[in-house]
Amino acid sequence: MKIKTNYIFFSALTCILVCIGEFVFMFVCGAFYPGYNQLKDTMSSLGASVSPVSGVISAWWVIMGVLLVFFGTGLRNAFSEKRGYAGLASWLIILYGLGEGIGSGVFKADHVAGRITTSGIIHDILGGIGVTAALLFPLIMLKIVAKNERPVFYRMSQVVFVCGIITILLFLFRFSSDENDFFSVYKGLWQRLFMLDIYIYLTTIAVIMIKMQKKFIGK
């Protein structure tokens, strides 16, 4: 039982470090990319082959993905009494780690002569799977943590889902509107707001998991 408790604790702690690390890496590495704009350029462009920080970012994304898979398994153990829903939530986090993490790190979002490469297509597909998993995650957590158990967190799950939908739609406007349109120009902003929304949520869950383990140890 102690091994399981420690496993959950360290997986939750890992999640918090990943959420902080992702933004630190994005902003620090962006500073070493001449002309890169955090509000106007996507995160994927930092990992593209033409980026001077491509190797560092790609390596970080792979590491991030592995750590999120670890967190996903810890989450399943932390809420094991919910069984099916806990397993589904775990797989959504794992898919996010595999898609937005490992997939984005291995397959670069490259363009040649203005056309997206095969690597870029795979990058977008895997990233899309990861983002979809992240969007659905709060809905599953509503089934795991009941309103009467944690009313504030329950409402937070609803807000995170709505905010996630809004920011992703704003980000996707870049495909349907003029490239000089406000929504297209600030695609980097919408993407980062989505990430902030999801990572604050994941950090909150990680903190809840840590408190649950401390409470269990104290009994």
PDB file of C-alpha atoms in Angstrom:
ATOM      1  CA  MET A   1       0.000   0.000   0.000  1.00  0.00           C
ATOM      2  CA  LYS A   2       2.882   2.355   0.815  1.00  0.00           C
ATOM      3  CA  ILE A   3       4.380   1.748  -2.630  1.00  0.00           C
ATOM      4  CA  LYS A   4       1.066   2.675  -4.260  1.00  0.00           C
ATOM      5  CA  THR A   5       0.810   5.810  -2.128  1.00  0.00           C
ATOM      6  CA  ASN A   6       4.319   6.905  -3.067  1.00  0.00           C
ATOM      7  CA  TYR A   7       3.638   6.146  -6.729  1.00  0.00           C
ATOM      8  CA  ILE A   8       0.564   8.392  -6.742  1.00  0.00           C
ATOM      9  CA  PHE A   9       2.388  11.124  -4.816  1.00  0.00           C
ATOM     10  CA  PHE A  10       5.372  11.255  -7.173  1.00  0.00           C
ATOM     11  CA  SER A  11       3.206  11.034 -10.299  1.00  0.00           C
ATOM     12  CA  ALA A  12       1.226  14.045  -9.055  1.00  0.00           C
ATOM     13  CA  LEU A  13       4.409  15.941  -8.234  1.00  0.00           C
ATOM     14  CA  THR A  14       5.711  15.106 -11.707  1.00  0.00           C
ATOM     15  CA  CYS A  15       2.564  16.575 -13.270  1.00  0.00           C
ATOM     16  CA  ILE A  16       3.065  19.879 -11.437  1.00  0.00           C
ATOM     17  CA  LEU A  17       6.679  20.074 -12.617  1.00  0.00           C
ATOM     18  CA  VAL A  18       5.638  19.295 -16.192  1.00  0.00           C
ATOM     19  CA  CYS A  19       2.969  22.008 -16.224  1.00  0.00           C
ATOM     20  CA  ILE A  20       5.444  24.591 -14.959  1.00  0.00           C
ATOM     21  CA  GLY A  21       8.252  23.291 -17.152  1.00  0.00           C
ATOM     22  CA  GLU A  22       6.223  23.507 -20.359  1.00  0.00           C
ATOM     23  CA  PHE A  23       5.719  27.256 -20.036  1.00  0.00           C
ATOM     24  CA  VAL A  24       9.286  27.850 -18.859  1.00  0.00           C
ATOM     25  CA  PHE A  25      10.686  25.978 -21.870  1.00  0.00           C
ATOM     26  CA  MET A  26       8.378  27.777 -24.294  1.00  0.00           C
ATOM     27  CA  PHE A  27       9.281  31.266 -23.105  1.00  0.00           C
ATOM     28  CA  VAL A  28      12.995  30.653 -22.559  1.00  0.00           C
ATOM     29  CA  CYS A  29      13.511  28.855 -25.873  1.00  0.00           C
ATOM     30  CA  GLY A  30      11.387  31.448 -27.673  1.00  0.00           C
ATOM     31  CA  ALA A  31      13.867  34.102 -26.568  1.00  0.00           C
ATOM     32  CA  PHE A  32      16.613  32.265 -28.475  1.00  0.00           C
ATOM     33  CA  TYR A  33      14.613  32.211 -31.727  1.00  0.00           C
ATOM     34  CA  PRO A  34      15.164  35.552 -33.496  1.00  0.00           C
ATOM     35  CA  GLY A  35      11.861  37.075 -34.595  1.00  0.00           C
ATOM     36  CA  TYR A  36       9.748  34.575 -32.676  1.00  0.00           C
ATOM     37  CA  ASN A  37       6.620  36.095 -31.116  1.00  0.00           C
ATOM     38  CA  GLN A  38       4.940  34.282 -28.223  1.00  0.00           C
ATOM     39  CA  LEU A  39       1.546  35.801 -29.052  1.00  0.00           C
ATOM     40  CA  LYS A  40       1.618  35.372 -32.829  1.00  0.00           C
ATOM     41  CA  ASP A  41       3.602  32.172 -33.422  1.00  0.00           C
ATOM     42  CA  THR A  42       2.556  28.647 -32.501  1.00  0.00           C
ATOM     43  CA  MET A  43       4.475  26.421 -30.126  1.00  0.00           C
ATOM     44  CA  SER A  44       4.953  23.891 -32.916  1.00  0.00           C
ATOM     45  CA  SER A  45       7.102  26.342 -34.874  1.00  0.00           C
ATOM     46  CA  LEU A  46       9.634  26.243 -32.026  1.00  0.00           C
ATOM     47  CA  GLY A  47      10.164  22.552 -32.731  1.00  0.00           C
ATOM     48  CA  ALA A  48      10.281  22.832 -36.535  1.00  0.00           C
ATOM     49  CA  SER A  49      13.561  21.938 -38.239  1.00  0.00           C
ATOM     50  CA  VAL A  50      14.286  25.584 -39.130  1.00  0.00           C
ATOM     51  CA  SER A  51      14.098  26.606 -35.470  1.00  0.00           C
ATOM     52  CA  PRO A  52      17.464  27.150 -33.727  1.00  0.00           C
ATOM     53  CA  VAL A  53      16.019  25.492 -30.613  1.00  0.00           C
ATOM     54  CA  SER A  54      14.390  22.592 -32.466  1.00  0.00           C
ATOM     55  CA  GLY A  55      16.462  19.877 -30.807  1.00  0.00           C
ATOM     56  CA  VAL A  56      15.945  21.168 -27.277  1.00  0.00           C
ATOM     57  CA  ILE A  57      12.198  21.627 -27.685  1.00  0.00           C
ATOM     58  CA  SER A  58      11.706  18.238 -29.361  1.00  0.00           C
ATOM     59  CA  ALA A  59      13.650  16.498 -26.582  1.00  0.00           C
ATOM     60  CA  TRP A  60      11.577  18.304 -23.941  1.00  0.00           C
ATOM     61  CA  TRP A  61       8.300  17.319 -25.609  1.00  0.00           C
ATOM     62  CA  VAL A  62       9.314  13.652 -25.620  1.00  0.00           C
ATOM     63  CA  ILE A  63      10.293  13.843 -21.941  1.00  0.00           C
ATOM     64  CA  MET A  64       7.071  15.713 -21.161  1.00  0.00           C
ATOM     65  CA  GLY A  65       5.035  13.028 -22.897  1.00  0.00           C
ATOM     66  CA  VAL A  66       6.685  10.217 -20.941  1.00  0.00           C
ATOM     67  CA  LEU A  67       6.107  12.065 -17.651  1.00  0.00           C
ATOM     68  CA  LEU A  68       2.436  12.684 -18.484  1.00  0.00           C
ATOM     69  CA  VAL A  69       1.981   8.974 -19.187  1.00  0.00           C
ATOM     70  CA  PHE A  70       3.411   8.376 -15.716  1.00  0.00           C
ATOM     71  CA  PHE A  71       0.939  10.887 -14.284  1.00  0.00           C
ATOM     72  CA  GLY A  72      -1.939   9.231 -16.134  1.00  0.00           C
ATOM     73  CA  THR A  73      -1.221   5.885 -14.485  1.00  0.00           C
ATOM     74  CA  GLY A  74      -0.927   7.597 -11.102  1.00  0.00           C
ATOM     75  CA  LEU A  75      -4.303   9.268 -11.587  1.00  0.00           C
ATOM     76  CA  ARG A  76      -5.928   5.907 -12.314  1.00  0.00           C
ATOM     77  CA  ASN A  77      -4.558   4.538  -9.040  1.00  0.00           C
ATOM     78  CA  ALA A  78      -5.561   7.633  -7.055  1.00  0.00           C
ATOM     79  CA  PHE A  79      -9.209   7.358  -8.119  1.00  0.00           C
ATOM     80  CA  SER A  80      -9.300   3.571  -8.488  1.00  0.00           C
ATOM     81  CA  GLU A  81     -12.633   3.348  -6.641  1.00  0.00           C
ATOM     82  CA  LYS A  82     -14.264   4.955  -9.692  1.00  0.00           C
ATOM     83  CA  ARG A  83     -12.931   2.109 -11.871  1.00  0.00           C
ATOM     84  CA  GLY A  84     -14.154   2.620 -15.441  1.00  0.00           C
ATOM     85  CA  TYR A  85     -14.180   6.412 -15.335  1.00  0.00           C
ATOM     86  CA  ALA A  86     -10.758   6.515 -13.682  1.00  0.00           C
ATOM     87  CA  GLY A  87      -9.398   4.239 -16.383  1.00  0.00           C
ATOM     88  CA  LEU A  88     -10.886   6.429 -19.121  1.00  0.00           C
ATOM     89  CA  ALA A  89      -9.492   9.603 -17.542  1.00  0.00           C
ATOM     90  CA  SER A  90      -6.102   7.913 -17.308  1.00  0.00           C
ATOM     91  CA  TRP A  91      -6.149   7.005 -21.002  1.00  0.00           C
ATOM     92  CA  LEU A  92      -7.097  10.550 -21.974  1.00  0.00           C
ATOM     93  CA  ILE A  93      -4.040  11.896 -20.147  1.00  0.00           C
ATOM     94  CA  ILE A  94      -1.887   9.190 -21.720  1.00  0.00           C
ATOM     95  CA  LEU A  95      -3.212  10.082 -25.183  1.00  0.00           C
ATOM     96  CA  TYR A  96      -2.437  13.721 -24.505  1.00  0.00           C
ATOM     97  CA  GLY A  97       1.095  12.821 -23.475  1.00  0.00           C
ATOM     98  CA  LEU A  98       1.580  10.594 -26.520  1.00  0.00           C
ATOM     99  CA  GLY A  99       0.081  13.108 -28.969  1.00  0.00           C
ATOM    100  CA  GLU A 100       1.057  16.571 -27.781  1.00  0.00           C
ATOM    101  CA  GLY A 101       4.219  15.320 -26.095  1.00  0.00           C
ATOM    102  CA  ILE A 102       6.022  12.399 -27.707  1.00  0.00           C
ATOM    103  CA  GLY A 103       4.295  12.741 -31.086  1.00  0.00           C
ATOM    104  CA  SER A 104       5.067  16.451 -31.367  1.00  0.00           C
ATOM    105  CA  GLY A 105       8.672  15.841 -30.355  1.00  0.00           C
ATOM    106  CA  VAL A 106       9.317  13.039 -32.838  1.00  0.00           C
ATOM    107  CA  PHE A 107       7.412  14.491 -35.812  1.00  0.00           C
ATOM    108  CA  LYS A 108       8.316  18.096 -36.537  1.00  0.00           C
ATOM    109  CA  ALA A 109       5.822  20.615 -37.911  1.00  0.00           C
ATOM    110  CA  ASP A 110       7.877  21.282 -41.050  1.00  0.00           C
ATOM    111  CA  HIS A 111       6.912  23.114 -44.221  1.00  0.00           C
ATOM    112  CA  VAL A 112       8.864  22.987 -47.484  1.00  0.00           C
ATOM    113  CA  ALA A 113       8.203  25.539 -50.219  1.00  0.00           C
ATOM    114  CA  GLY A 114       5.049  26.629 -48.418  1.00  0.00           C
ATOM    115  CA  ARG A 115       3.641  23.096 -48.239  1.00  0.00           C
ATOM    116  CA  ILE A 116       3.335  20.946 -45.146  1.00  0.00           C
ATOM    117  CA  THR A 117       5.549  17.855 -45.077  1.00  0.00           C
ATOM    118  CA  THR A 118       4.532  14.308 -44.157  1.00  0.00           C
ATOM    119  CA  SER A 119       6.153  14.858 -40.775  1.00  0.00           C
ATOM    120  CA  GLY A 120       4.082  18.008 -40.364  1.00  0.00           C
ATOM    121  CA  ILE A 121       0.857  16.178 -41.221  1.00  0.00           C
ATOM    122  CA  ILE A 122       1.590  13.439 -38.664  1.00  0.00           C
ATOM    123  CA  HIS A 123       2.508  16.139 -36.136  1.00  0.00           C
ATOM    124  CA  ASP A 124      -0.870  17.836 -36.627  1.00  0.00           C
ATOM    125  CA  ILE A 125      -2.836  14.576 -36.472  1.00  0.00           C
ATOM    126  CA  LEU A 126      -1.181  13.381 -33.274  1.00  0.00           C
ATOM    127  CA  GLY A 127      -1.447  16.853 -31.765  1.00  0.00           C
ATOM    128  CA  GLY A 128      -5.135  16.939 -32.667  1.00  0.00           C
ATOM    129  CA  ILE A 129      -5.702  13.608 -30.926  1.00  0.00           C
ATOM    130  CA  GLY A 130      -3.913  14.905 -27.850  1.00  0.00           C
ATOM    131  CA  VAL A 131      -5.898  18.141 -27.766  1.00  0.00           C
ATOM    132  CA  THR A 132      -9.190  16.280 -28.179  1.00  0.00           C
ATOM    133  CA  ALA A 133      -8.254  14.027 -25.260  1.00  0.00           C
ATOM    134  CA  ALA A 134      -7.452  17.086 -23.132  1.00  0.00           C
ATOM    135  CA  LEU A 135     -10.792  18.689 -24.020  1.00  0.00           C
ATOM    136  CA  LEU A 136     -12.764  15.597 -23.005  1.00  0.00           C
ATOM    137  CA  PHE A 137     -10.800  15.060 -19.803  1.00  0.00           C
ATOM    138  CA  PRO A 138     -12.751  17.563 -17.607  1.00  0.00           C
ATOM    139  CA  LEU A 139     -16.035  15.924 -18.619  1.00  0.00           C
ATOM    140  CA  ILE A 140     -14.808  12.563 -17.351  1.00  0.00           C
ATOM    141  CA  MET A 141     -13.526  14.143 -14.140  1.00  0.00           C
ATOM    142  CA  LEU A 142     -17.096  15.320 -13.510  1.00  0.00           C
ATOM    143  CA  LYS A 143     -17.984  11.635 -13.209  1.00  0.00           C
ATOM    144  CA  ILE A 144     -15.047  10.913 -10.909  1.00  0.00           C
ATOM    145  CA  VAL A 145     -15.305  13.808  -8.466  1.00  0.00           C
ATOM    146  CA  ALA A 146     -18.947  14.370  -7.532  1.00  0.00           C
ATOM    147  CA  LYS A 147     -20.417  17.817  -6.897  1.00  0.00           C
ATOM    148  CA  ASN A 148     -21.177  17.029  -3.269  1.00  0.00           C
ATOM    149  CA  GLU A 149     -17.573  15.864  -2.709  1.00  0.00           C
ATOM    150  CA  ARG A 150     -15.746  18.909  -4.095  1.00  0.00           C
ATOM    151  CA  PRO A 151     -18.276  21.521  -5.331  1.00  0.00           C
ATOM    152  CA  VAL A 152     -15.600  24.096  -6.253  1.00  0.00           C
ATOM    153  CA  PHE A 153     -13.616  21.578  -8.273  1.00  0.00           C
ATOM    154  CA  TYR A 154     -16.800  20.313  -9.923  1.00  0.00           C
ATOM    155  CA  ARG A 155     -17.611  23.822 -11.127  1.00  0.00           C
ATOM    156  CA  MET A 156     -13.990  24.307 -12.162  1.00  0.00           C
ATOM    157  CA  SER A 157     -14.238  21.228 -14.387  1.00  0.00           C
ATOM    158  CA  GLN A 158     -17.201  22.782 -16.182  1.00  0.00           C
ATOM    159  CA  VAL A 159     -15.446  26.141 -16.599  1.00  0.00           C
ATOM    160  CA  VAL A 160     -12.244  24.497 -17.867  1.00  0.00           C
ATOM    161  CA  PHE A 161     -14.197  22.543 -20.485  1.00  0.00           C
ATOM    162  CA  VAL A 162     -16.005  25.660 -21.752  1.00  0.00           C
ATOM    163  CA  CYS A 163     -12.819  27.740 -21.791  1.00  0.00           C
ATOM    164  CA  GLY A 164     -11.028  24.927 -23.599  1.00  0.00           C
ATOM    165  CA  ILE A 165     -13.666  24.844 -26.340  1.00  0.00           C
ATOM    166  CA  ILE A 166     -13.568  28.639 -26.759  1.00  0.00           C
ATOM    167  CA  THR A 167      -9.763  28.905 -26.963  1.00  0.00           C
ATOM    168  CA  ILE A 168      -9.468  25.983 -29.381  1.00  0.00           C
ATOM    169  CA  LEU A 169     -12.130  27.489 -31.657  1.00  0.00           C
ATOM    170  CA  LEU A 170     -10.259  30.795 -31.624  1.00  0.00           C
ATOM    171  CA  PHE A 171      -7.060  28.933 -32.473  1.00  0.00           C
ATOM    172  CA  LEU A 172      -8.727  27.056 -35.341  1.00  0.00           C
ATOM    173  CA  PHE A 173     -10.019  30.303 -36.884  1.00  0.00           C
ATOM    174  CA  ARG A 174      -6.575  30.668 -38.436  1.00  0.00           C
ATOM    175  CA  PHE A 175      -7.545  28.015 -41.003  1.00  0.00           C
ATOM    176  CA  SER A 176     -10.756  29.708 -42.140  1.00  0.00           C
ATOM    177  CA  SER A 177     -10.038  33.434 -41.938  1.00  0.00           C
ATOM    178  CA  ASP A 178      -7.664  35.834 -43.645  1.00  0.00           C
ATOM    179  CA  GLU A 179      -4.086  35.460 -42.418  1.00  0.00           C
ATOM    180  CA  ASN A 180      -4.119  39.117 -41.408  1.00  0.00           C
ATOM    181  CA  ASP A 181      -7.316  38.740 -39.416  1.00  0.00           C
ATOM    182  CA  PHE A 182      -7.039  39.354 -35.653  1.00  0.00           C
ATOM    183  CA  PHE A 183      -7.782  35.712 -34.802  1.00  0.00           C
ATOM    184  CA  SER A 184      -5.184  34.417 -37.251  1.00  0.00           C
ATOM    185  CA  VAL A 185      -2.502  36.882 -36.235  1.00  0.00           C
ATOM    186  CA  TYR A 186      -2.747  36.004 -32.538  1.00  0.00           C
ATOM    187  CA  LYS A 187      -2.916  32.249 -32.935  1.00  0.00           C
ATOM    188  CA  GLY A 188      -0.047  31.874 -30.469  1.00  0.00           C
ATOM    189  CA  LEU A 189      -2.094  33.631 -27.810  1.00  0.00           C
ATOM    190  CA  TRP A 190      -5.119  31.347 -28.220  1.00  0.00           C
ATOM    191  CA  GLN A 191      -2.913  28.267 -28.106  1.00  0.00           C
ATOM    192  CA  ARG A 192      -1.207  29.411 -24.913  1.00  0.00           C
ATOM    193  CA  LEU A 193      -4.508  30.302 -23.268  1.00  0.00           C
ATOM    194  CA  PHE A 194      -5.727  26.782 -24.025  1.00  0.00           C
ATOM    195  CA  MET A 195      -2.563  25.305 -22.537  1.00  0.00           C
ATOM    196  CA  LEU A 196      -2.864  27.539 -19.469  1.00  0.00           C
ATOM    197  CA  ASP A 197      -6.472  26.431 -19.002  1.00  0.00           C
ATOM    198  CA  ILE A 198      -5.572  22.736 -19.164  1.00  0.00           C
ATOM    199  CA  TYR A 199      -2.365  22.982 -17.127  1.00  0.00           C
ATOM    200  CA  ILE A 200      -3.973  24.905 -14.267  1.00  0.00           C
ATOM    201  CA  TYR A 201      -6.597  22.156 -14.205  1.00  0.00           C
ATOM    202  CA  LEU A 202      -4.017  19.351 -14.224  1.00  0.00           C
ATOM    203  CA  THR A 203      -2.053  21.095 -11.473  1.00  0.00           C
ATOM    204  CA  THR A 204      -5.218  21.359  -9.369  1.00  0.00           C
ATOM    205  CA  ILE A 205      -5.878  17.632  -9.785  1.00  0.00           C
ATOM    206  CA  ALA A 206      -2.267  16.860  -8.878  1.00  0.00           C
ATOM    207  CA  VAL A 207      -2.600  18.908  -5.687  1.00  0.00           C
ATOM    208  CA  ILE A 208      -5.822  17.056  -4.815  1.00  0.00           C
ATOM    209  CA  MET A 209      -4.037  13.740  -5.349  1.00  0.00           C
ATOM    210  CA  ILE A 210      -1.184  14.790  -3.065  1.00  0.00           C
ATOM    211  CA  LYS A 211      -3.616  15.875  -0.343  1.00  0.00           C
ATOM    212  CA  MET A 212      -5.469  12.591  -0.675  1.00  0.00           C
ATOM    213  CA  GLN A 213      -2.260  10.632  -0.099  1.00  0.00           C
ATOM    214  CA  LYS A 214      -1.230  12.779   2.884  1.00  0.00           C
ATOM    215  CA  LYS A 215      -4.674  12.265   4.396  1.00  0.00           C
ATOM    216  CA  PHE A 216      -4.377   8.513   3.838  1.00  0.00           C
ATOM    217  CA  ILE A 217      -0.929   8.405   5.474  1.00  0.00           C
ATOM    218  CA  GLY A 218      -2.233  10.384   8.439  1.00  0.00           C
ATOM    219  CA  LYS A 219      -4.912   7.833   9.241  1.00  0.00           C
TER     220      LYS A 219
END
